[in-house]
JSON list of N, CA and C in Angstrom, two decimals:
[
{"chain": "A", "resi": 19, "resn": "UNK", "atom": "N", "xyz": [0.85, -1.17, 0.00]},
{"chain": "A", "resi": 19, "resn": "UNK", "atom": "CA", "xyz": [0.00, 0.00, 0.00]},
{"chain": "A", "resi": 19, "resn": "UNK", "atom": "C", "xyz": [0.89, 1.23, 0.00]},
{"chain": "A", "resi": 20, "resn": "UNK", "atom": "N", "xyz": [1.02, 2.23, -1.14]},
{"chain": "A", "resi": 20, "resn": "UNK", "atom": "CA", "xyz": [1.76, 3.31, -1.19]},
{"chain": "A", "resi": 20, "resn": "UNK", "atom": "C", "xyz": [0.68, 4.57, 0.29]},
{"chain": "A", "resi": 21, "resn": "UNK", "atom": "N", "xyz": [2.11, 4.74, 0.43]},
{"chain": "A", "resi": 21, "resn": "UNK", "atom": "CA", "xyz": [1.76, 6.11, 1.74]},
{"chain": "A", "resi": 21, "resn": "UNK", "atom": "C", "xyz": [2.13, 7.08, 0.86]},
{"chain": "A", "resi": 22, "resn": "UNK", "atom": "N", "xyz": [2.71, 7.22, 0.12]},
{"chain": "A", "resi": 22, "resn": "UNK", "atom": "CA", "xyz": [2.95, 8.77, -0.97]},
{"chain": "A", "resi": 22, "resn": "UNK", "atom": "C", "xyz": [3.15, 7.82, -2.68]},
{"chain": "A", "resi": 23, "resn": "UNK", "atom": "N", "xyz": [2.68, 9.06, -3.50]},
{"chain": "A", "resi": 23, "resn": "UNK", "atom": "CA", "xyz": [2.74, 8.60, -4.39]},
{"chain": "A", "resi": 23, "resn": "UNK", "atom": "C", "xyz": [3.88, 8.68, -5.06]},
{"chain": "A", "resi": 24, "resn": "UNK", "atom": "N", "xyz": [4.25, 7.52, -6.27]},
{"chain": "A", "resi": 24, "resn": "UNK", "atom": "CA", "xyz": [5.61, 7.63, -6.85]},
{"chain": "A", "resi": 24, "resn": "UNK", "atom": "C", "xyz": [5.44, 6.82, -8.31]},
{"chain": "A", "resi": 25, "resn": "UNK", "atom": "N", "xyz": [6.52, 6.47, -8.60]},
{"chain": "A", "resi": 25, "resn": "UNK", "atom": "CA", "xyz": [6.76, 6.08, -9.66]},
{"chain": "A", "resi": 25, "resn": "UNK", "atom": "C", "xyz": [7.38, 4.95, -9.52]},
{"chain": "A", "resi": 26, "resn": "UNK", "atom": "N", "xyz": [7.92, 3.32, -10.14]},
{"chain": "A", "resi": 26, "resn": "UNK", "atom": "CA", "xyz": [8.68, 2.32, -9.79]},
{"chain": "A", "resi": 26, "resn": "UNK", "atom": "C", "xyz": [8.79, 1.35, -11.24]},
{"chain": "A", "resi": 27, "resn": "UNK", "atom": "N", "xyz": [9.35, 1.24, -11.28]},
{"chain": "A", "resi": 27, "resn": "UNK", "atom": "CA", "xyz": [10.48, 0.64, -12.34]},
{"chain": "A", "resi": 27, "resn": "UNK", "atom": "C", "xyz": [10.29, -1.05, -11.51]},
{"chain": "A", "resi": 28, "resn": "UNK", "atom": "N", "xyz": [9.65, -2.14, -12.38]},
{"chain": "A", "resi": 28, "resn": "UNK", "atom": "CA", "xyz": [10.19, -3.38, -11.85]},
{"chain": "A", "resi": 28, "resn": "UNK", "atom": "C", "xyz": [10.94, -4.13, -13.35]},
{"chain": "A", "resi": 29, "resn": "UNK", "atom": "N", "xyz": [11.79, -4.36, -12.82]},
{"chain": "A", "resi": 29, "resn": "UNK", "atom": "CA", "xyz": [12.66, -5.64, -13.75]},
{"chain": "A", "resi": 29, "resn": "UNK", "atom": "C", "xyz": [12.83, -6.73, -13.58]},
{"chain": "A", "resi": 30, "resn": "UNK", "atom": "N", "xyz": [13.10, -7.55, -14.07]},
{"chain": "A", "resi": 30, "resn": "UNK", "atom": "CA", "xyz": [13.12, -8.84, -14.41]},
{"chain": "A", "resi": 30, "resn": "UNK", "atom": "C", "xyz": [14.54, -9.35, -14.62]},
{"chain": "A", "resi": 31, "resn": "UNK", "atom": "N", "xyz": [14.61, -10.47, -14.14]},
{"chain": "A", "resi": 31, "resn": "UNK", "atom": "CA", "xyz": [16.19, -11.34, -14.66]},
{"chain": "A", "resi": 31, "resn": "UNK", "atom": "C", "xyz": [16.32, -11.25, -16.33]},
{"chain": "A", "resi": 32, "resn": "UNK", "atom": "N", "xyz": [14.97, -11.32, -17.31]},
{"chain": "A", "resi": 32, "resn": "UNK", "atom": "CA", "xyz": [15.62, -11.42, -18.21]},
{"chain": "A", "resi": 32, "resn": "UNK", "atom": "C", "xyz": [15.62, -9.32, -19.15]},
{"chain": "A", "resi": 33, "resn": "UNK", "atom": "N", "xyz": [15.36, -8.43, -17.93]},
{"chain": "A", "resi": 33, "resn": "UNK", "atom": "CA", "xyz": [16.02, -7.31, -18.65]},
{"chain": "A", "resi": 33, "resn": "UNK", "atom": "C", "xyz": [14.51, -6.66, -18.53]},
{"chain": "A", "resi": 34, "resn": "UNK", "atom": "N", "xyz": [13.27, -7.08, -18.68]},
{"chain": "A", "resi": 34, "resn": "UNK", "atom": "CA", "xyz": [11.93, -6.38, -19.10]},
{"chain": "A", "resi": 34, "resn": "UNK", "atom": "C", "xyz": [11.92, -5.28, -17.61]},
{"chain": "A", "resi": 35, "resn": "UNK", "atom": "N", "xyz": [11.47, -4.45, -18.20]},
{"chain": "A", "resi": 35, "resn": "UNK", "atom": "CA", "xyz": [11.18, -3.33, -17.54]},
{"chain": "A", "resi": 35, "resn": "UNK", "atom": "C", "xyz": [9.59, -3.04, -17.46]},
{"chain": "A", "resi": 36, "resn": "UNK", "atom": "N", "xyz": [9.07, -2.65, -16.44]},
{"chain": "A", "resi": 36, "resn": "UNK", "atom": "CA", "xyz": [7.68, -2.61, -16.47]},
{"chain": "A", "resi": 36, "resn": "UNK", "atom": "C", "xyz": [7.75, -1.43, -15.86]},
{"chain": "A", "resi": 37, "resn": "UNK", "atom": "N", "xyz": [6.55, -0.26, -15.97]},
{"chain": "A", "resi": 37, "resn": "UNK", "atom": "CA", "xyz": [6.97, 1.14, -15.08]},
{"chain": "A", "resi": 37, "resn": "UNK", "atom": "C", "xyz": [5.41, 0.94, -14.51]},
{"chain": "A", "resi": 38, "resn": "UNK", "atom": "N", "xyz": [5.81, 1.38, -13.25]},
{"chain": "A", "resi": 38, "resn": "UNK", "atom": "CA", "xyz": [4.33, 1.64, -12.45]},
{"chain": "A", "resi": 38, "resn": "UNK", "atom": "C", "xyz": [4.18, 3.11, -11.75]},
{"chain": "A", "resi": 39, "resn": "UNK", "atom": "N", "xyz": [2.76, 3.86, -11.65]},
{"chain": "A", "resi": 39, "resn": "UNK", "atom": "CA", "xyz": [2.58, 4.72, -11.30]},
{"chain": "A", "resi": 39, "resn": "UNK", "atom": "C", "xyz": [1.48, 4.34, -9.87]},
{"chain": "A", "resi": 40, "resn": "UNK", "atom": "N", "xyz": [1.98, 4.88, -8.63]},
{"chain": "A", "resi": 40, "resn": "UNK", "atom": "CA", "xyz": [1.42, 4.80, -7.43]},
{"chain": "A", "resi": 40, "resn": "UNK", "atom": "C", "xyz": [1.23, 5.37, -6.95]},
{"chain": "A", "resi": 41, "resn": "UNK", "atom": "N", "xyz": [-0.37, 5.64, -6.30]},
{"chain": "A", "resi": 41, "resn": "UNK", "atom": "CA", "xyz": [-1.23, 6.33, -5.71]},
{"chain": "A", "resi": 41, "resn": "UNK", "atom": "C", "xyz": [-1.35, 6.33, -4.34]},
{"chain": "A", "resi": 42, "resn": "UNK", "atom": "N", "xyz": [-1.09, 7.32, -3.45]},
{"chain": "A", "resi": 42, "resn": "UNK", "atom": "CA", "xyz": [-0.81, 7.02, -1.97]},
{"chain": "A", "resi": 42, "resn": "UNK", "atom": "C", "xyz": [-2.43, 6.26, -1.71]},
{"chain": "A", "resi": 43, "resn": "UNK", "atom": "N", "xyz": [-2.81, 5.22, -0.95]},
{"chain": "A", "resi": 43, "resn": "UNK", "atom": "CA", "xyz": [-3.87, 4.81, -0.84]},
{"chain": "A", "resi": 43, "resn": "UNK", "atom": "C", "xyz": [-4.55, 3.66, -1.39]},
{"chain": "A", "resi": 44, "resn": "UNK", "atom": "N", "xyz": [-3.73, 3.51, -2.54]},
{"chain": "A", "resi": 44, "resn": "UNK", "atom": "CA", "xyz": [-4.73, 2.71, -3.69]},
{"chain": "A", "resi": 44, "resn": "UNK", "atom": "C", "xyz": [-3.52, 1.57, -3.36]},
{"chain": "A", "resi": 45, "resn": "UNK", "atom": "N", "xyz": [-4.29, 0.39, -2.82]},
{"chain": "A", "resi": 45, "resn": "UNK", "atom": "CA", "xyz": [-3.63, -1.05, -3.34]},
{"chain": "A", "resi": 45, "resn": "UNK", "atom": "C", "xyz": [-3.20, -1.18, -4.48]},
{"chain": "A", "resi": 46, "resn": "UNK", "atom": "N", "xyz": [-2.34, -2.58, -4.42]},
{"chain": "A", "resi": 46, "resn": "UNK", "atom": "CA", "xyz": [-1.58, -2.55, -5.91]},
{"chain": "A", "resi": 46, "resn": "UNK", "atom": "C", "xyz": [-1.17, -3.97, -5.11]},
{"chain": "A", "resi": 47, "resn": "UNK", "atom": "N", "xyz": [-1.10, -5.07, -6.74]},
{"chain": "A", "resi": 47, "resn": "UNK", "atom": "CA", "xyz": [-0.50, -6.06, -6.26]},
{"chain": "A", "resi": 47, "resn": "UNK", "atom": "C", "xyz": [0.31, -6.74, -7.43]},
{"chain": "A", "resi": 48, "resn": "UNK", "atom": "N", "xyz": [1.05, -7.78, -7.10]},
{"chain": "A", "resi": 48, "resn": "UNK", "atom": "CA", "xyz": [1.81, -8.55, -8.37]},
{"chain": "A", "resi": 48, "resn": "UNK", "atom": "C", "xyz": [1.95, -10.06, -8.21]},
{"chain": "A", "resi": 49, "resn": "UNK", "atom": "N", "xyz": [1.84, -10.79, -9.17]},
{"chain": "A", "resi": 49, "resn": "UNK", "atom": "CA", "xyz": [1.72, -11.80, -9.62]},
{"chain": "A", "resi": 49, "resn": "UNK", "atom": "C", "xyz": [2.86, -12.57, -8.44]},
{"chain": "A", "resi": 50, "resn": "UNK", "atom": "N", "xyz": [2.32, -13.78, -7.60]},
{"chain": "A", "resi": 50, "resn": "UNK", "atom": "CA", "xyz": [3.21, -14.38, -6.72]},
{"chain": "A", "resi": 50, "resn": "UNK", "atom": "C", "xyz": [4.17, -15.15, -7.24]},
{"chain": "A", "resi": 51, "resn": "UNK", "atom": "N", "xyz": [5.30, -15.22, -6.39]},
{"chain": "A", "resi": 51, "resn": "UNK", "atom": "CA", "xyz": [6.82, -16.07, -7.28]},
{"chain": "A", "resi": 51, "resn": "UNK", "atom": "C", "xyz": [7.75, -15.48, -8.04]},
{"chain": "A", "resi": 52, "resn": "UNK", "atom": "N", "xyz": [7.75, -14.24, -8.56]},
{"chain": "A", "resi": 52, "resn": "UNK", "atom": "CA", "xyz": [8.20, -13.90, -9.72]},
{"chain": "A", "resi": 52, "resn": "UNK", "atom": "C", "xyz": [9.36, -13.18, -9.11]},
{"chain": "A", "resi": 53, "resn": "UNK", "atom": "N", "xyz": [10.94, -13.33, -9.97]},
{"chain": "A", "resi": 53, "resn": "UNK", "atom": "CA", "xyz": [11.81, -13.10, -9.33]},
{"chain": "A", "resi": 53, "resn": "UNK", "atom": "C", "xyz": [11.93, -11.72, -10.10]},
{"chain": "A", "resi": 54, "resn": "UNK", "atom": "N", "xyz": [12.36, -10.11, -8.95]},
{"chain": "A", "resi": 54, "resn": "UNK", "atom": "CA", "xyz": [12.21, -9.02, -10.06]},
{"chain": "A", "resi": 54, "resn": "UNK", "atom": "C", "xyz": [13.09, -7.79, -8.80]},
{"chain": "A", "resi": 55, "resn": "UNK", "atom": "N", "xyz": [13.04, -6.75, -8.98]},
{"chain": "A", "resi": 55, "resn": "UNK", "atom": "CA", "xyz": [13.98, -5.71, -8.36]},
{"chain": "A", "resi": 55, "resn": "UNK", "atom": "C", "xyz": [13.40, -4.59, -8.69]},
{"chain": "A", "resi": 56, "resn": "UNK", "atom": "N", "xyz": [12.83, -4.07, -7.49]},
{"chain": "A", "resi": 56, "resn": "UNK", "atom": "CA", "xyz": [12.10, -2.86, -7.49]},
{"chain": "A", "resi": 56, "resn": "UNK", "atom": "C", "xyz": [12.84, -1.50, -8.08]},
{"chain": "A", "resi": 57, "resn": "UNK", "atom": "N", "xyz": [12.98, -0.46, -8.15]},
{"chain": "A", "resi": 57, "resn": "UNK", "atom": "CA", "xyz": [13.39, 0.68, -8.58]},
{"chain": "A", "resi": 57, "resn": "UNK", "atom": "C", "xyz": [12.39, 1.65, -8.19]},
{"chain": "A", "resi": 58, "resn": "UNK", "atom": "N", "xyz": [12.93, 3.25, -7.38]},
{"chain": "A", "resi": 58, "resn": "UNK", "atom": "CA", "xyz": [12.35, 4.06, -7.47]},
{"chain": "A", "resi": 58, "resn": "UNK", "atom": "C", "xyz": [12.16, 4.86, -8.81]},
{"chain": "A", "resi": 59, "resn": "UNK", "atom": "N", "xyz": [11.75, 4.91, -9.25]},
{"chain": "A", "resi": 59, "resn": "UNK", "atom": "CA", "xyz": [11.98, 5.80, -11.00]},
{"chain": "A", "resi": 59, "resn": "UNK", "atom": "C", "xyz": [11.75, 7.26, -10.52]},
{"chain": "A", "resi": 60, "resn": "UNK", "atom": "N", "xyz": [11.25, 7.83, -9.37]},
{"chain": "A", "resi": 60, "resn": "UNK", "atom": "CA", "xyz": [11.31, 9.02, -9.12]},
{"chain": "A", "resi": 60, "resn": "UNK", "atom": "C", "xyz": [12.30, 9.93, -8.46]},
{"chain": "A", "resi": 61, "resn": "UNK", "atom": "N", "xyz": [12.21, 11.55, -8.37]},
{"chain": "A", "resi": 61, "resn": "UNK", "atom": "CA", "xyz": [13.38, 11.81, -7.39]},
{"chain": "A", "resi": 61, "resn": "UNK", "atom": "C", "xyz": [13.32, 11.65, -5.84]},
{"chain": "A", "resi": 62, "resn": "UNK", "atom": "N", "xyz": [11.54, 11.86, -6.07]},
{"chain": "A", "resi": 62, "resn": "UNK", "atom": "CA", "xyz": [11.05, 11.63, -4.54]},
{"chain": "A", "resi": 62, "resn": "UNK", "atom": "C", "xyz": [11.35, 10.45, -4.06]},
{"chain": "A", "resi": 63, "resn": "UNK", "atom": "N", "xyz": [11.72, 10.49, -2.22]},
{"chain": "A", "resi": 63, "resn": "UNK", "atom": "CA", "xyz": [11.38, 9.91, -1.60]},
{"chain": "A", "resi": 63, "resn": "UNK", "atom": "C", "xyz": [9.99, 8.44, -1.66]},
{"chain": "A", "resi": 64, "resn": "UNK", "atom": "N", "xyz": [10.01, 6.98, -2.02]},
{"chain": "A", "resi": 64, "resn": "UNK", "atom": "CA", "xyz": [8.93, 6.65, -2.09]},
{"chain": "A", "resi": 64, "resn": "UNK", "atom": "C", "xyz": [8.72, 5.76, -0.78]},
{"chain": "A", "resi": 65, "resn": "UNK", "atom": "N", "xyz": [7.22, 5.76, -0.20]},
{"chain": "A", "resi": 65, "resn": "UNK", "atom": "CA", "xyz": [7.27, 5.24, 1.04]},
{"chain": "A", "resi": 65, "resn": "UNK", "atom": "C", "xyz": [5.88, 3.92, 1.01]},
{"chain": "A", "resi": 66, "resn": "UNK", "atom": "N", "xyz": [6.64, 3.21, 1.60]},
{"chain": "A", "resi": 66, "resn": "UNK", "atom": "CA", "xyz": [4.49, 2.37, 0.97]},
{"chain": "A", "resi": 66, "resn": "UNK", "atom": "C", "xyz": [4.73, 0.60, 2.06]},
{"chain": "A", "resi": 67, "resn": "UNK", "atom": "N", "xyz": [3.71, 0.26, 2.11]},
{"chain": "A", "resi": 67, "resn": "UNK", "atom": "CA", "xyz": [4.04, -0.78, 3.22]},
{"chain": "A", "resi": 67, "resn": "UNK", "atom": "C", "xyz": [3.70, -2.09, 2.41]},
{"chain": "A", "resi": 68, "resn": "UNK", "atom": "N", "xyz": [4.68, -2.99, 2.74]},
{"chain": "A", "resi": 68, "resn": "UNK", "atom": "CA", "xyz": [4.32, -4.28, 1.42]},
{"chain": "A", "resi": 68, "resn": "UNK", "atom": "C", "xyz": [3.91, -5.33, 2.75]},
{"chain": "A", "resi": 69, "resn": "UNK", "atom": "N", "xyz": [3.07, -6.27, 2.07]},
{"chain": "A", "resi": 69, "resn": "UNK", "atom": "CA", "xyz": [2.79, -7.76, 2.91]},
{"chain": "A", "resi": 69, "resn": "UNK", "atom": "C", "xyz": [3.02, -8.40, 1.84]},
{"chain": "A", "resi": 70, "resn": "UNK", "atom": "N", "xyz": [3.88, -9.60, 2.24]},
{"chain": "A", "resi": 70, "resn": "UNK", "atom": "CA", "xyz": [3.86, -10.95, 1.46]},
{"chain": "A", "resi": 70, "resn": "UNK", "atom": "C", "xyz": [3.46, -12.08, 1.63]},
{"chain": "A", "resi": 71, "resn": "UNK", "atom": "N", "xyz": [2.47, -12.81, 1.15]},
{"chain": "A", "resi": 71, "resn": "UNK", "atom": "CA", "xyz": [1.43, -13.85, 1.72]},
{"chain": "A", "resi": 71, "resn": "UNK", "atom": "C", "xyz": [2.46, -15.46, 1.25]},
{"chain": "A", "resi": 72, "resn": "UNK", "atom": "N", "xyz": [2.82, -15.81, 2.09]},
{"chain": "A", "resi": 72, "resn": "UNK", "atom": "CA", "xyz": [3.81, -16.88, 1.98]},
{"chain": "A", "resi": 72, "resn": "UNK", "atom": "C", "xyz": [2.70, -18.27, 2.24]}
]
């Protein structure tokens, strides 16, 4: 759940880049298992609280 909004860049082992735009408030989720590396794409500060359902 983003607490401020931002911007984030996820990648992938094999290079794909996906860009996401986040809304302080608004859930957001991603596909379970998938091996990937977040990125802030903004200059701001981004702040947001993750759960991972194991």
């Amino acid at each position: 759940m983003p607490v401020t909004d931002g911007h984030t860049d996820v990648i992938t082992p094999d290079g794909t880049v996906t860009s996401s735009q986040l809304r302080a408030g608004e859930s957001y989720a991603r596909p379970a298992g998938g091996e990937h590396e977040v990125v802030n794409a903004a200059t701001a500060p981004l702040v947001f609280v993750e759960i991972e359902l194991k």
